[in-house]
PDB file of C-alpha atoms in Angstrom:
ATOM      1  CA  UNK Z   1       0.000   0.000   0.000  1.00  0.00           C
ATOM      2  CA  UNK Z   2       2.620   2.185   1.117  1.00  0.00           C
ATOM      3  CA  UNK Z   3       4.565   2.005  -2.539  1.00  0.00           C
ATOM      4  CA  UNK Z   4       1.054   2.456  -3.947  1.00  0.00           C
ATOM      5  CA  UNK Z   5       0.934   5.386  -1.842  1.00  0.00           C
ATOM      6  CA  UNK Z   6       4.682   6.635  -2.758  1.00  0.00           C
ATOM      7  CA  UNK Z   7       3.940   5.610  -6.588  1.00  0.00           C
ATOM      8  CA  UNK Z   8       1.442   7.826  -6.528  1.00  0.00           C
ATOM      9  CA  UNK Z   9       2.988  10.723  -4.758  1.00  0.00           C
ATOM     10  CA  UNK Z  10       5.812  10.244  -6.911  1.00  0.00           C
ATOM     11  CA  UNK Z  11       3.266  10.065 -10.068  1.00  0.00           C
ATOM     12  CA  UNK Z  12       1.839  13.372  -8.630  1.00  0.00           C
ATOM     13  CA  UNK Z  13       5.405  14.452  -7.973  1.00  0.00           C
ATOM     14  CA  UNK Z  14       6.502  13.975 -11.483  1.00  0.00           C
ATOM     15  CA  UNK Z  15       3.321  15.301 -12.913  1.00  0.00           C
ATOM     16  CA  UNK Z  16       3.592  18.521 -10.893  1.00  0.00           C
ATOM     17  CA  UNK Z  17       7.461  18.823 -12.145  1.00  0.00           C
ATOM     18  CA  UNK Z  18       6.195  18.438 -15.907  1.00  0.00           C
ATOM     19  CA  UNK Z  19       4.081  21.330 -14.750  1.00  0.00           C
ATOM     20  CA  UNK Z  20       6.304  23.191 -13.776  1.00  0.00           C
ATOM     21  CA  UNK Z  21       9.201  22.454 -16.502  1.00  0.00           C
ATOM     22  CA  UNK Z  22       6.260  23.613 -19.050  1.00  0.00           C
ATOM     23  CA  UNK Z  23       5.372  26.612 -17.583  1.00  0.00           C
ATOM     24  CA  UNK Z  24       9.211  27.391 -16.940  1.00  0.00           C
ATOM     25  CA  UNK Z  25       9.966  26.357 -20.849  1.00  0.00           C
ATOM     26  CA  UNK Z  26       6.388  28.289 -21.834  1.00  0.00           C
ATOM     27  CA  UNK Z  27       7.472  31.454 -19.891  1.00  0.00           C
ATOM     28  CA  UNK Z  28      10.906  31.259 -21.362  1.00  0.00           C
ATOM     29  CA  UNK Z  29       9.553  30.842 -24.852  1.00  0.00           C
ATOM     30  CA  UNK Z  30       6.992  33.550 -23.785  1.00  0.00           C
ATOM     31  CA  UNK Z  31       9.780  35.531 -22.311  1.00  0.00           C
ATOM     32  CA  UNK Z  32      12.382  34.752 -25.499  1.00  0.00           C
ATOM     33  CA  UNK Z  33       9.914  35.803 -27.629  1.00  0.00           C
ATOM     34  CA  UNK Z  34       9.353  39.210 -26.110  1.00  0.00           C
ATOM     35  CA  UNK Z  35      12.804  40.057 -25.961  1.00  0.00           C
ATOM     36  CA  UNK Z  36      13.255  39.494 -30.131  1.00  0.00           C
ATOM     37  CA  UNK Z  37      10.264  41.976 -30.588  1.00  0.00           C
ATOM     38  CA  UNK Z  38      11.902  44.716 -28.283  1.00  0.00           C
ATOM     39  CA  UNK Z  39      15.120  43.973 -30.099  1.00  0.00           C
ATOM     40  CA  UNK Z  40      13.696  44.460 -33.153  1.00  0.00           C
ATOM     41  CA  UNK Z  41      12.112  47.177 -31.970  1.00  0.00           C
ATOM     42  CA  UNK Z  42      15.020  48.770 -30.817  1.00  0.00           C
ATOM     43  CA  UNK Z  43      16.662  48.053 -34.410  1.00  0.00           C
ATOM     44  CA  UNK Z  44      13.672  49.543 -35.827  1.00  0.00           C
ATOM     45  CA  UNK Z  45      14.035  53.104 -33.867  1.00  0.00           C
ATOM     46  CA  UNK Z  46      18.195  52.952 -34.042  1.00  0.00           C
ATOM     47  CA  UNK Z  47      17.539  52.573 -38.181  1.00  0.00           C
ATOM     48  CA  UNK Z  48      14.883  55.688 -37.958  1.00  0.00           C
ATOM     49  CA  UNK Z  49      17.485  57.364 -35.898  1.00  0.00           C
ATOM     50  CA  UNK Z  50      20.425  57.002 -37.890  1.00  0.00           C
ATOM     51  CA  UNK Z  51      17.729  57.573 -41.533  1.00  0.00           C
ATOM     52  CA  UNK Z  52      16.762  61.300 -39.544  1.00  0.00           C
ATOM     53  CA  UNK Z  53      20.594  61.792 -38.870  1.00  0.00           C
ATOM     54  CA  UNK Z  54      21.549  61.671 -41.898  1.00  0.00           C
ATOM     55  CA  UNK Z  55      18.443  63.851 -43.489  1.00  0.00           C
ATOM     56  CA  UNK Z  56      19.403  66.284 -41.380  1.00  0.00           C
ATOM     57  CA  UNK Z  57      23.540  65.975 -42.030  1.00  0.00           C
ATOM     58  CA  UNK Z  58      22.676  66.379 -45.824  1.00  0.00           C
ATOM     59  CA  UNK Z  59      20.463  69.163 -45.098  1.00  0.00           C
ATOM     60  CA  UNK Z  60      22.800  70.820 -42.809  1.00  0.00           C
ATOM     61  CA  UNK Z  61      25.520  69.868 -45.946  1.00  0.00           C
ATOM     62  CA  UNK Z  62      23.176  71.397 -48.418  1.00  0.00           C
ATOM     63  CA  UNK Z  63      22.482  74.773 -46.138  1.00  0.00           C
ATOM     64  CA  UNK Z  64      26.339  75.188 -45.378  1.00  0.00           C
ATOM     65  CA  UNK Z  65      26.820  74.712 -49.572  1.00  0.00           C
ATOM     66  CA  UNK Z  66      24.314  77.168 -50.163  1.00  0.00           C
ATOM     67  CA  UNK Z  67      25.981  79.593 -47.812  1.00  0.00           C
ATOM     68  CA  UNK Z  68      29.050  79.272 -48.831  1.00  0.00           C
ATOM     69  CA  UNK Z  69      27.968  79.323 -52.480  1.00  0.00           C
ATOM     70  CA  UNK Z  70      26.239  83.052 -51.949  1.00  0.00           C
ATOM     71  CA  UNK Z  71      28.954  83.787 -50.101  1.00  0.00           C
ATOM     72  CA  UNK Z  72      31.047  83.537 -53.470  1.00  0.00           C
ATOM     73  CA  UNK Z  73      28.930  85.243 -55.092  1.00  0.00           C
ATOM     74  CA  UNK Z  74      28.883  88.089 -52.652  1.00  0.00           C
ATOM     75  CA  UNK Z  75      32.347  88.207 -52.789  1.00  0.00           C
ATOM     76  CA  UNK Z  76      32.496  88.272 -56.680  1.00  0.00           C
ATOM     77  CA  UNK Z  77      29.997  90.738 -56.961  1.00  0.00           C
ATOM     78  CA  UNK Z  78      31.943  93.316 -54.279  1.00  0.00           C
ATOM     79  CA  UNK Z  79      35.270  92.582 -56.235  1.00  0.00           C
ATOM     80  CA  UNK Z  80      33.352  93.604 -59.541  1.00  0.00           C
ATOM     81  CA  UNK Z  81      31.936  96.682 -58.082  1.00  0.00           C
ATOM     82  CA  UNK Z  82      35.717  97.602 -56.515  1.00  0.00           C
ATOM     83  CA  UNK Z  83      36.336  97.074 -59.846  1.00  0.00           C
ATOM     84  CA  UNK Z  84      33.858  99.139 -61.639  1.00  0.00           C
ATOM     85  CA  UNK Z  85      34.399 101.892 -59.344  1.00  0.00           C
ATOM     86  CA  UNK Z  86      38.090 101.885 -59.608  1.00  0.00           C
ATOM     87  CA  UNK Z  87      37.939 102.354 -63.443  1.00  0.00           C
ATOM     88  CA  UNK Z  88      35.515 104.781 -62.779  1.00  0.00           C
ATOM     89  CA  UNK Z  89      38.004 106.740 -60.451  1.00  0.00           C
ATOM     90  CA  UNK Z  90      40.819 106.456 -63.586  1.00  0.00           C
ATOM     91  CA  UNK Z  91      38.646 107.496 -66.044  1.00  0.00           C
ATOM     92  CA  UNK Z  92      37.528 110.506 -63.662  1.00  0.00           C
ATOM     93  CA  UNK Z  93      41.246 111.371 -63.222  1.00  0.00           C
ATOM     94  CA  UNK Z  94      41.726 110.867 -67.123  1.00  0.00           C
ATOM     95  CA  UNK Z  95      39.245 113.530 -67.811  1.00  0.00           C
ATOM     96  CA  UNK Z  96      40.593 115.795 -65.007  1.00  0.00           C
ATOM     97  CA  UNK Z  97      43.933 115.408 -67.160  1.00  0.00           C
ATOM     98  CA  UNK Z  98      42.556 116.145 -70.056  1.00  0.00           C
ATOM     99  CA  UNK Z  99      41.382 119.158 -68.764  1.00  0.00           C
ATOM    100  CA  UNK Z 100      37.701 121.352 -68.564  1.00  0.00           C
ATOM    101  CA  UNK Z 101      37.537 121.426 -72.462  1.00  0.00           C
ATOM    102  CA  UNK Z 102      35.848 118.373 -72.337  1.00  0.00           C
ATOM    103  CA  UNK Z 103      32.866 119.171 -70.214  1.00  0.00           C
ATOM    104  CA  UNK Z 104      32.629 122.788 -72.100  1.00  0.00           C
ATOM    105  CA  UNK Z 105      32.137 120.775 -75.242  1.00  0.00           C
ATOM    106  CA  UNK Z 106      29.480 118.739 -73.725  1.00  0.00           C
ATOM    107  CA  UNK Z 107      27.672 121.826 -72.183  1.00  0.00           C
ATOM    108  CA  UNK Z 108      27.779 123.095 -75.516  1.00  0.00           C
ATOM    109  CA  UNK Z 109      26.495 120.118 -77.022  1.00  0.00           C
ATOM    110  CA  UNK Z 110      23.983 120.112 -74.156  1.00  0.00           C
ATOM    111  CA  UNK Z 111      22.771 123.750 -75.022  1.00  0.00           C
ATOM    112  CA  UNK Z 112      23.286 122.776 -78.907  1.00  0.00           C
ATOM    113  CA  UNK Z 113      20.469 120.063 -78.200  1.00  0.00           C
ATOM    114  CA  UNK Z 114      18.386 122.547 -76.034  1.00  0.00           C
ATOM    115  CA  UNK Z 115      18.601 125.251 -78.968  1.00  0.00           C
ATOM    116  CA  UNK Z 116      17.008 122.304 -81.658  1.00  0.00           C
ATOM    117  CA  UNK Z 117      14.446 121.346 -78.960  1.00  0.00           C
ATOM    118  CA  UNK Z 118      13.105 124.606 -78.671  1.00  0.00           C
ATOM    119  CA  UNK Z 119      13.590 125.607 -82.754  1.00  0.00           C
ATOM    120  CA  UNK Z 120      11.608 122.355 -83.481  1.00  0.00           C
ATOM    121  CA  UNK Z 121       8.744 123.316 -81.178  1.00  0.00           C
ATOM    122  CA  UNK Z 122       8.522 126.621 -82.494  1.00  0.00           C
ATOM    123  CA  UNK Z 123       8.199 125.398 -85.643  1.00  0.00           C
ATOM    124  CA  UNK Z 124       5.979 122.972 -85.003  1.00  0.00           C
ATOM    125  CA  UNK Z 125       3.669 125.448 -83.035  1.00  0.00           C
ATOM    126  CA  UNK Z 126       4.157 128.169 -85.973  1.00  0.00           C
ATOM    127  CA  UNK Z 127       2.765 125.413 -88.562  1.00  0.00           C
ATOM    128  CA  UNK Z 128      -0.574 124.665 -85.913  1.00  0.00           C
ATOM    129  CA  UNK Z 129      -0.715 128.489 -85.566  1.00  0.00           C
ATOM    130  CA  UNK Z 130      -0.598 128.637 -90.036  1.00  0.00           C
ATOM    131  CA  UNK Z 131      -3.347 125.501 -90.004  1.00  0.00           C
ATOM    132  CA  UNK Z 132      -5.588 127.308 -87.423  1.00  0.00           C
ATOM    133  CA  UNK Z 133      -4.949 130.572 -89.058  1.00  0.00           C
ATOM    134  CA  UNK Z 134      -5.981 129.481 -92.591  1.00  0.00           C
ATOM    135  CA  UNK Z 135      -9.343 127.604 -91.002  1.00  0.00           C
ATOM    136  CA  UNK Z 136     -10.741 130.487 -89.454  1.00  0.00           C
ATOM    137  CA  UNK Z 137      -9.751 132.761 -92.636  1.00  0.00           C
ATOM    138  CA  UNK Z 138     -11.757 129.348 -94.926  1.00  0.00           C
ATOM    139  CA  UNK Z 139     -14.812 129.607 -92.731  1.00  0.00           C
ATOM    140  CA  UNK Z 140     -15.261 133.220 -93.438  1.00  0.00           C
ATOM    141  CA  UNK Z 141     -15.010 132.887 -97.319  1.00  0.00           C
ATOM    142  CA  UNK Z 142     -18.414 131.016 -96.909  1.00  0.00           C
TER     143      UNK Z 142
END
């Protein structure tokens, strides 16, 4: 009876341990399981991390290209201007050289241009003043 009795305990025993072995192996499964998703989680977000990283590196590339790009072509442009301005300067000091004849020959030129203006608009006013004149004389012939 008694090694009925053990058997059975034992049975129970072993039953209990095969209980216990399958929630341990189900729970480390379980627990196996759950620590490949977070992994792969984690990969997930590191890959977004790095992907946003390097947007922003190429954008930050792309801004500091721009900058220096329009920083070129500020430089260019005030190195043109220098430029135009020094010639300016030489020819202004060319002229002063030269003398004042040169801008009495423009003022004459200048008041030479002035003088046909106001000739031409005479004349032109003279001819409306002829037209007008030989109207009213017509429309008293009638």
């Amino acid at each position: 009876n008694m090694e009925i009795l053990l058997q059975s305990m034992n049975l129970d025993s072993m039953k209990e341990l095969n209980s216990i072995k399958n929630t341990k192996q189900l729970f480390t499964e379980n627990t196996k399981s759950m620590m490949e998703s977070h992994l792969k989680e984690q990969e997930k977000k590191n890959e977004n991390r790095k992907l946003k990283q390097a947007k922003q590196e190429a954008y930050r590339q792309e801004q500091e290209a721009l900058r220096l790009q329009k920083e070129e072509e500020e430089r260019i442009r005030k190195e043109k201007e220098e430029e135009r301005i020094h010639k300016e300067k030489e020819k202004a000091e060319a002229e002063k050289k030269r003398g004042r004849n040169k801008t009495k020959f423009l003022k004459l030129k200048e008041r030479s241009y002035e003088i046909r203006l106001k000739t031409t608009t005479i004349f032109v006013l003279m001819t409306m003043l002829l037209k007008l004149w030989k109207t009213w004389k017509s429309s008293f012939k009638v």
